[in-house]
Amino acid sequence: MHVSVIIAAGGRGRRLGAPVPKQLLLVGGRPILQRTVEAFLASERVEQVVVVAPPELVTDPPRYLRVPRVSVVAGGERRQDSVANGFDALPADTEVVLVHDAARPFVDAALIERTIAAAAETGAAIAALPASDTVKHAAAGDDGGAMGRFVERTLPREAIFLAQTPQGFRREVLRAAIALGRAGAEGTDEAALAEKAGHRVRLVEGSRRNIKITTADDLVVAEAIVDRPEENQPGRRPACALRVGSGYDLHRLVEGRPLVLGGVTIPFERGLAGHSDADVLAHAVTDAILGGAALGDIGQHFPDTDPRWKGASSLDLLVRVATLARERGFRVVNVDATVVAERPKLGPYRDAITTRLAEALCLPRDAVSVKAKTNEGVDATGRGEAMAVHAVVLLQQ
Ligand code: MG
């Protein structure tokens, strides 16, 4: 059976007060949307994941959306319009479609499987939880406000279920629901439109962990969920994996160039030769981060044949790589670098260099160490013909 997923990530949901849409906030160091997409990619049943996203994400998708089995399309005005756009982008052979909120990153393989099976069997099925609180039906308030109203009656709790996602449909059922929406019907979820289209919707057992992250408090709960290793789902990486990366670089010392180390220009009669500002220290740290995250090397990302990087500030390139690593869920914990140079003495500049590197990596000063060594007059570095740097970084995933 061919199963595809539409992930509704079109909302701008800035309720959390963050400068980015809520689905791009980090939980346990990884964007919420990335966690959600990867939860579905971990299921072998899922052939295609269609992410319905804000326009800026469609024109420049993050790396985790530029992978096989994932496509990105632009969202619409309302959620139902976004899902309709996603529906239009489904592979032709899709038989069962799951619709899922981007803000529910803790959907697990068993829940996905239950929803697919029930949707295939009955045509429409949604994950839902029985109400655990007593449910009150309130009379309409005078001012329309939510509070200060009176209870009209108490609903029988056994009959109350709270809808989650995924919501699963045979393709023709979702098509009918969407057609109703396009004809003017409104629904806060796809099941509501399917009900209006005359289909019976079956309930499958949801999951208490499958929370929708909409408030700052939800973010706290989400962090607690990823911090519990026993709660990690099969197919996901451990929440607190550590990775180490090493970097090495060497540049020749020549006349007529400035000497830039860690973004700090150091007065000296010679400087480092190179296509960019030849900041050998920034290059080694950049390569260490790329190495730890297994994202290639500096030459791949900033080739010296590309005129964009001619004369570039290597500290800017370091910031770019740290951002890239962060998007992939890696946080730099600390940096330790050793500069091998016969001259000049770096002691007077060490504080400034450490500060610049720490700022570039959003790290506290005491998480960055820069040491200096001479090479005892041996080899090219010892003769003062070149400067080399060894660096290691620790990354947390
Ligand atoms: Mg270099």
Coordinates of C-alpha atoms and ligand atoms in Angstrom, one line a residue:
M1 CA 0.0 0.0 0.0
H2 CA 1.3 3.4 -1.0
V3 CA 1.3 5.9 2.0
S4 CA 2.2 9.6 1.9
V5 CA 2.2 12.2 4.6
I6 CA 1.3 15.9 4.5
I7 CA 2.9 17.8 7.2
A8 CA 1.1 21.1 7.9
A9 CA 3.9 23.6 8.6
G10 CA 2.5 26.6 6.9
G11 CA 1.5 28.4 10.0
R12 CA 3.5 31.4 11.1
G13 CA 2.6 30.6 14.8
R14 CA 4.6 33.2 16.5
R15 CA 2.6 32.9 19.7
L16 CA 5.7 31.8 21.5
G17 CA 7.2 35.2 21.0
A18 CA 10.1 33.8 19.0
P19 CA 11.5 35.6 15.9
V20 CA 10.9 32.4 13.8
P21 CA 7.8 30.3 13.2
K22 CA 7.3 27.9 16.1
Q23 CA 7.9 24.8 14.0
L24 CA 11.5 26.0 13.5
L25 CA 12.3 26.4 17.2
L26 CA 14.8 24.0 18.6
V27 CA 13.9 21.2 20.9
G28 CA 16.9 19.2 22.2
G29 CA 19.0 21.1 19.8
R30 CA 17.0 20.1 16.7
P31 CA 14.3 22.1 14.9
I32 CA 10.8 20.8 15.8
L33 CA 10.0 20.5 12.1
Q34 CA 13.1 18.3 11.5
R35 CA 12.1 16.0 14.3
T36 CA 8.6 15.7 12.9
V37 CA 9.7 15.0 9.4
E38 CA 12.3 12.4 10.6
A39 CA 9.7 10.6 12.7
F40 CA 7.8 9.8 9.5
L41 CA 10.9 9.1 7.4
A42 CA 11.9 6.5 10.0
S43 CA 8.7 4.5 9.0
E44 CA 9.4 2.3 6.0
R45 CA 5.7 2.4 5.2
V46 CA 5.9 6.1 4.3
E47 CA 6.9 6.7 0.6
Q48 CA 6.7 10.5 0.5
V49 CA 6.5 13.3 3.0
V50 CA 5.1 16.6 1.6
V51 CA 5.9 19.5 3.9
V52 CA 3.6 22.5 3.5
A53 CA 5.7 25.4 4.6
P54 CA 5.8 29.2 4.7
P55 CA 7.1 30.8 1.4
E56 CA 10.6 31.6 2.7
L57 CA 11.1 27.9 3.6
V58 CA 10.0 26.9 0.1
T59 CA 12.5 29.1 -1.7
D60 CA 15.4 28.2 0.6
P61 CA 14.6 24.9 2.4
P62 CA 16.9 23.8 5.2
R63 CA 19.1 20.8 4.5
Y64 CA 16.9 18.4 6.5
L65 CA 14.2 19.1 3.9
R66 CA 16.5 18.5 1.0
V67 CA 16.5 14.8 1.3
P68 CA 15.0 11.9 -0.6
R69 CA 11.3 11.2 0.0
V70 CA 10.7 14.8 1.1
S71 CA 9.2 17.6 -1.0
V72 CA 8.2 21.1 0.1
V73 CA 5.3 23.2 -1.2
A74 CA 3.9 26.6 -0.2
G75 CA 1.0 26.8 2.3
G76 CA -2.3 28.6 1.9
E77 CA -4.3 31.1 3.8
R78 CA -5.9 28.7 6.2
R79 CA -4.7 25.3 7.4
Q80 CA -7.3 23.6 5.2
D81 CA -5.9 25.5 2.2
S82 CA -2.4 24.4 3.1
V83 CA -3.4 20.8 3.3
A84 CA -5.2 21.1 -0.1
N85 CA -1.9 22.4 -1.6
G86 CA -0.1 19.4 -0.1
F87 CA -2.8 17.1 -1.5
D88 CA -2.1 18.4 -5.0
A89 CA 1.6 17.6 -4.6
L90 CA 1.1 13.9 -3.6
P91 CA 2.6 11.2 -5.8
A92 CA 0.0 9.8 -8.2
D93 CA 0.1 6.3 -6.7
T94 CA -0.7 7.4 -3.1
E95 CA -3.5 5.3 -1.6
V96 CA -3.5 6.4 2.0
V97 CA -2.7 10.0 3.2
L98 CA -1.7 11.0 6.7
V99 CA -2.1 14.6 7.7
H100 CA 0.1 15.7 10.6
D101 CA 0.8 18.9 12.5
A102 CA 4.4 20.1 12.2
A103 CA 4.2 21.1 15.9
R104 CA 3.8 17.4 17.1
P105 CA 7.4 16.1 16.9
F106 CA 6.9 13.1 19.2
V107 CA 4.6 11.1 17.0
D108 CA 6.0 7.5 17.2
A109 CA 6.2 4.6 14.8
A110 CA 3.4 2.6 16.5
L111 CA 1.0 5.5 16.4
I112 CA 1.8 6.1 12.7
E113 CA 1.2 2.4 12.0
R114 CA -2.1 2.3 13.9
T115 CA -3.4 5.3 12.0
I116 CA -2.4 3.9 8.6
A117 CA -4.0 0.5 9.3
A118 CA -7.3 2.1 10.5
A119 CA -7.5 4.6 7.7
A120 CA -6.9 1.9 5.1
E121 CA -9.6 -0.2 6.6
T122 CA -12.3 2.3 7.3
G123 CA -11.4 5.3 5.0
A124 CA -10.8 7.8 7.8
A125 CA -9.1 7.5 11.2
I126 CA -7.7 10.0 13.6
A127 CA -5.4 9.7 16.7
A128 CA -7.3 10.9 19.8
L129 CA -7.1 10.7 23.5
P130 CA -9.9 10.2 26.0
A131 CA -10.5 13.3 28.1
S132 CA -9.0 12.9 31.5
D133 CA -10.4 16.1 32.9
T134 CA -14.1 16.6 33.5
V135 CA -15.5 18.5 30.6
K136 CA -17.9 21.5 31.1
H137 CA -20.1 23.0 28.4
A138 CA -20.3 26.8 29.1
A139 CA -23.1 29.1 28.3
A140 CA -22.4 31.8 25.8
G141 CA -20.8 34.8 27.6
D142 CA -22.1 38.3 27.4
D143 CA -18.8 39.7 26.3
G144 CA -17.6 36.7 24.3
G145 CA -14.6 36.2 26.6
A146 CA -13.6 32.7 27.6
M147 CA -13.6 33.2 31.3
G148 CA -16.2 34.7 33.7
R149 CA -18.8 32.4 32.1
F150 CA -21.1 29.9 33.7
V151 CA -21.3 26.2 33.3
E152 CA -24.4 25.1 31.3
R153 CA -23.9 21.4 31.8
T154 CA -21.3 18.7 32.5
L155 CA -20.7 16.5 29.5
P156 CA -20.3 12.7 30.0
R157 CA -16.5 12.3 29.9
E158 CA -16.6 8.8 28.5
A159 CA -17.8 10.2 25.2
I160 CA -15.3 13.0 24.9
F161 CA -12.1 12.5 22.9
L162 CA -9.4 15.1 22.1
A163 CA -8.2 14.9 18.5
Q164 CA -4.5 14.7 17.7
T165 CA -2.7 14.1 14.5
P166 CA -1.9 12.0 12.5
Q167 CA -5.3 11.9 10.8
G168 CA -5.4 9.3 8.1
F169 CA -7.6 9.0 5.0
R170 CA -7.9 6.9 2.0
R171 CA -7.1 9.2 -0.9
E172 CA -10.6 9.6 -2.2
V173 CA -12.0 10.4 1.2
L174 CA -9.5 13.2 1.7
R175 CA -10.2 14.4 -1.8
A176 CA -13.9 14.7 -1.0
A177 CA -13.1 16.5 2.3
I178 CA -10.8 19.0 0.5
A179 CA -13.4 19.5 -2.2
L180 CA -15.9 20.5 0.5
G181 CA -13.4 22.9 1.9
R182 CA -12.7 24.4 -1.5
A183 CA -16.5 24.8 -1.9
G184 CA -16.6 27.0 1.3
A185 CA -16.9 24.6 4.2
E186 CA -14.7 25.2 7.2
G187 CA -13.0 22.7 9.5
T188 CA -10.4 23.0 12.2
D189 CA -9.0 19.7 11.2
E190 CA -9.3 17.4 8.2
A191 CA -11.5 15.0 10.0
A192 CA -14.2 17.7 10.5
L193 CA -14.4 18.2 6.7
A194 CA -14.5 14.4 6.2
E195 CA -17.4 14.2 8.7
K196 CA -19.2 17.0 6.8
A197 CA -18.6 15.1 3.6
G198 CA -20.5 12.2 5.1
H199 CA -17.6 9.8 6.1
R200 CA -17.4 8.0 9.4
V201 CA -14.1 8.7 11.2
R202 CA -12.7 6.1 13.4
L203 CA -10.7 6.9 16.6
V204 CA -7.4 5.2 17.2
E205 CA -5.5 5.5 20.4
G206 CA -3.3 8.6 20.5
S207 CA -0.3 9.1 22.6
R208 CA 0.2 11.4 25.7
R209 CA 3.7 12.2 24.4
N210 CA 2.3 13.3 21.1
I211 CA 1.9 16.9 22.4
K212 CA 1.4 19.9 20.2
I213 CA 3.9 22.6 21.0
T214 CA 2.1 25.9 21.0
T215 CA 3.1 27.7 24.1
A216 CA 6.3 28.4 26.0
D217 CA 5.2 25.8 28.6
D218 CA 4.9 23.2 25.9
L219 CA 8.5 23.9 25.0
V220 CA 9.6 23.1 28.5
V221 CA 7.6 19.8 28.4
A222 CA 9.1 19.0 25.0
E223 CA 12.7 19.5 26.3
A224 CA 11.9 17.2 29.2
I225 CA 10.6 14.5 26.8
V226 CA 13.8 14.6 24.7
D227 CA 15.9 14.6 27.9
R228 CA 14.6 11.2 28.9
P229 CA 16.8 8.6 27.0
E230 CA 14.4 5.8 27.8
E231 CA 11.7 7.7 25.9
N232 CA 13.7 7.9 22.7
Q233 CA 11.9 6.2 19.8
P234 CA 13.5 3.5 17.8
G235 CA 15.2 5.0 14.8
R236 CA 16.0 8.2 16.5
R237 CA 19.4 9.2 17.7
P238 CA 20.1 9.4 21.4
A239 CA 19.1 12.8 22.8
C240 CA 22.5 13.7 24.2
A241 CA 25.0 12.1 21.8
L242 CA 28.5 13.6 21.9
R243 CA 30.6 14.0 18.8
V244 CA 34.2 15.1 18.5
G245 CA 35.8 16.8 15.5
S246 CA 39.4 17.7 14.6
G247 CA 40.7 20.3 12.3
Y248 CA 44.2 21.2 10.9
D249 CA 45.3 23.9 8.7
L250 CA 48.6 25.5 7.5
H251 CA 49.2 28.8 5.6
R252 CA 52.5 30.3 4.3
L253 CA 53.7 33.5 5.8
V254 CA 54.4 36.1 3.1
E255 CA 55.2 39.8 2.8
G256 CA 52.5 42.3 2.1
R257 CA 49.6 40.5 3.8
P258 CA 47.9 41.2 7.1
L259 CA 48.2 38.5 9.8
V260 CA 44.6 37.6 10.9
L261 CA 44.1 35.0 13.6
G262 CA 40.7 34.2 15.1
G263 CA 39.4 37.3 13.4
V264 CA 42.0 39.5 15.1
T265 CA 44.5 41.4 13.0
I266 CA 47.9 41.2 14.6
P267 CA 50.7 43.6 13.9
F268 CA 53.5 41.7 12.2
E269 CA 55.9 42.2 9.2
R270 CA 54.3 39.4 7.3
G271 CA 50.9 37.8 6.9
L272 CA 49.3 34.6 5.8
A273 CA 48.8 33.8 2.1
G274 CA 45.5 32.6 0.9
H275 CA 42.3 33.2 -1.1
S276 CA 40.3 34.5 1.9
D277 CA 41.8 36.4 4.7
A278 CA 43.8 33.2 5.3
D279 CA 42.8 33.1 9.0
V280 CA 44.4 29.7 9.7
L281 CA 42.9 29.5 13.2
A282 CA 39.4 30.1 12.0
H283 CA 39.9 27.6 9.2
A284 CA 41.1 24.8 11.6
V285 CA 38.1 25.4 14.0
T286 CA 35.7 25.5 11.0
D287 CA 37.1 22.1 9.8
A288 CA 36.8 20.7 13.3
I289 CA 33.1 21.6 13.5
L290 CA 32.4 20.2 10.0
G291 CA 34.4 17.1 10.9
G292 CA 32.4 16.5 14.2
A293 CA 29.1 16.9 12.4
A294 CA 30.4 14.8 9.4
L295 CA 29.5 17.6 7.0
G296 CA 32.5 17.5 4.8
D297 CA 35.3 20.1 4.9
I298 CA 35.9 23.8 4.5
G299 CA 37.1 23.4 0.8
Q300 CA 33.8 21.8 -0.1
H301 CA 31.7 24.5 1.5
F302 CA 33.8 27.5 0.5
P303 CA 35.9 26.5 -2.6
D304 CA 38.8 28.8 -3.4
T305 CA 37.7 28.8 -7.0
D306 CA 34.5 30.6 -6.0
P307 CA 35.0 34.4 -6.2
R308 CA 32.4 34.9 -3.4
W309 CA 35.0 33.8 -0.9
K310 CA 37.9 35.9 -2.2
G311 CA 39.0 38.1 0.7
A312 CA 36.1 36.8 2.8
S313 CA 36.3 37.1 6.6
S314 CA 37.0 33.6 7.7
L315 CA 35.3 34.3 11.0
D316 CA 32.1 34.9 8.9
L317 CA 32.6 31.5 7.3
L318 CA 33.0 30.0 10.8
V319 CA 29.7 31.5 11.8
R320 CA 28.1 30.1 8.7
V321 CA 29.4 26.6 9.5
A322 CA 28.3 26.8 13.2
T323 CA 24.8 27.8 12.0
L324 CA 24.8 25.0 9.5
A325 CA 25.8 22.5 12.3
R326 CA 23.1 24.0 14.6
E327 CA 20.5 23.4 11.9
R328 CA 21.6 19.8 11.8
G329 CA 21.1 19.6 15.5
F330 CA 24.7 20.0 16.7
R331 CA 25.7 22.4 19.4
V332 CA 29.4 23.3 20.0
V333 CA 30.3 22.6 23.6
N334 CA 33.9 23.7 23.6
V335 CA 36.9 24.4 21.4
D336 CA 40.6 23.8 22.0
A337 CA 43.1 25.0 19.4
T338 CA 46.9 25.1 19.3
V339 CA 48.6 27.6 17.1
V340 CA 52.1 26.5 15.9
A341 CA 54.2 29.6 15.0
E342 CA 57.7 30.6 15.7
R343 CA 56.8 34.3 15.7
P344 CA 55.1 36.6 16.7
K345 CA 54.4 36.0 20.3
L346 CA 50.6 35.5 20.6
G347 CA 50.3 36.1 24.4
P348 CA 49.2 39.7 24.2
Y349 CA 46.5 38.9 21.7
R350 CA 45.2 35.7 23.2
D351 CA 42.3 37.3 25.1
A352 CA 41.1 39.2 22.0
I353 CA 41.3 36.1 19.9
T354 CA 39.5 33.9 22.4
T355 CA 36.8 36.5 22.8
R356 CA 36.2 36.8 19.0
L357 CA 36.0 33.0 18.6
A358 CA 33.6 32.7 21.6
E359 CA 31.4 35.4 20.1
A360 CA 31.3 33.8 16.7
L361 CA 30.3 30.5 18.2
C362 CA 27.9 31.9 20.8
L363 CA 30.0 30.3 23.5
P364 CA 31.1 31.5 26.9
R365 CA 34.7 32.6 26.9
D366 CA 35.8 29.7 29.2
A367 CA 34.6 27.2 26.5
V368 CA 37.2 28.4 24.1
S369 CA 40.9 27.7 24.5
V370 CA 43.7 29.0 22.2
K371 CA 47.2 27.9 23.0
A372 CA 50.5 28.8 21.2
K373 CA 53.6 26.7 20.6
T374 CA 56.8 27.3 18.7
N375 CA 58.2 24.5 16.6
E376 CA 61.6 24.7 18.1
G377 CA 63.1 26.0 14.9
V378 CA 62.3 22.7 13.1
D379 CA 60.6 22.5 9.7
A380 CA 58.8 25.2 7.8
T381 CA 56.8 26.4 10.8
G382 CA 60.0 26.4 12.9
R383 CA 61.8 28.5 10.2
G384 CA 59.0 31.0 10.3
E385 CA 57.8 30.2 6.7
A386 CA 54.4 29.1 7.8
M387 CA 51.8 29.0 10.6
A388 CA 49.8 25.9 11.5
V389 CA 46.8 25.2 13.8
H390 CA 45.4 22.0 15.3
A391 CA 41.9 22.3 16.7
V392 CA 39.4 20.0 18.3
V393 CA 35.7 20.7 19.1
L394 CA 33.2 18.8 21.1
L395 CA 29.6 18.8 19.7
Q396 CA 26.5 17.8 21.5
Q397 CA 23.6 16.4 19.5
Ligands
MG1 MG 43.1 27.4 5.2

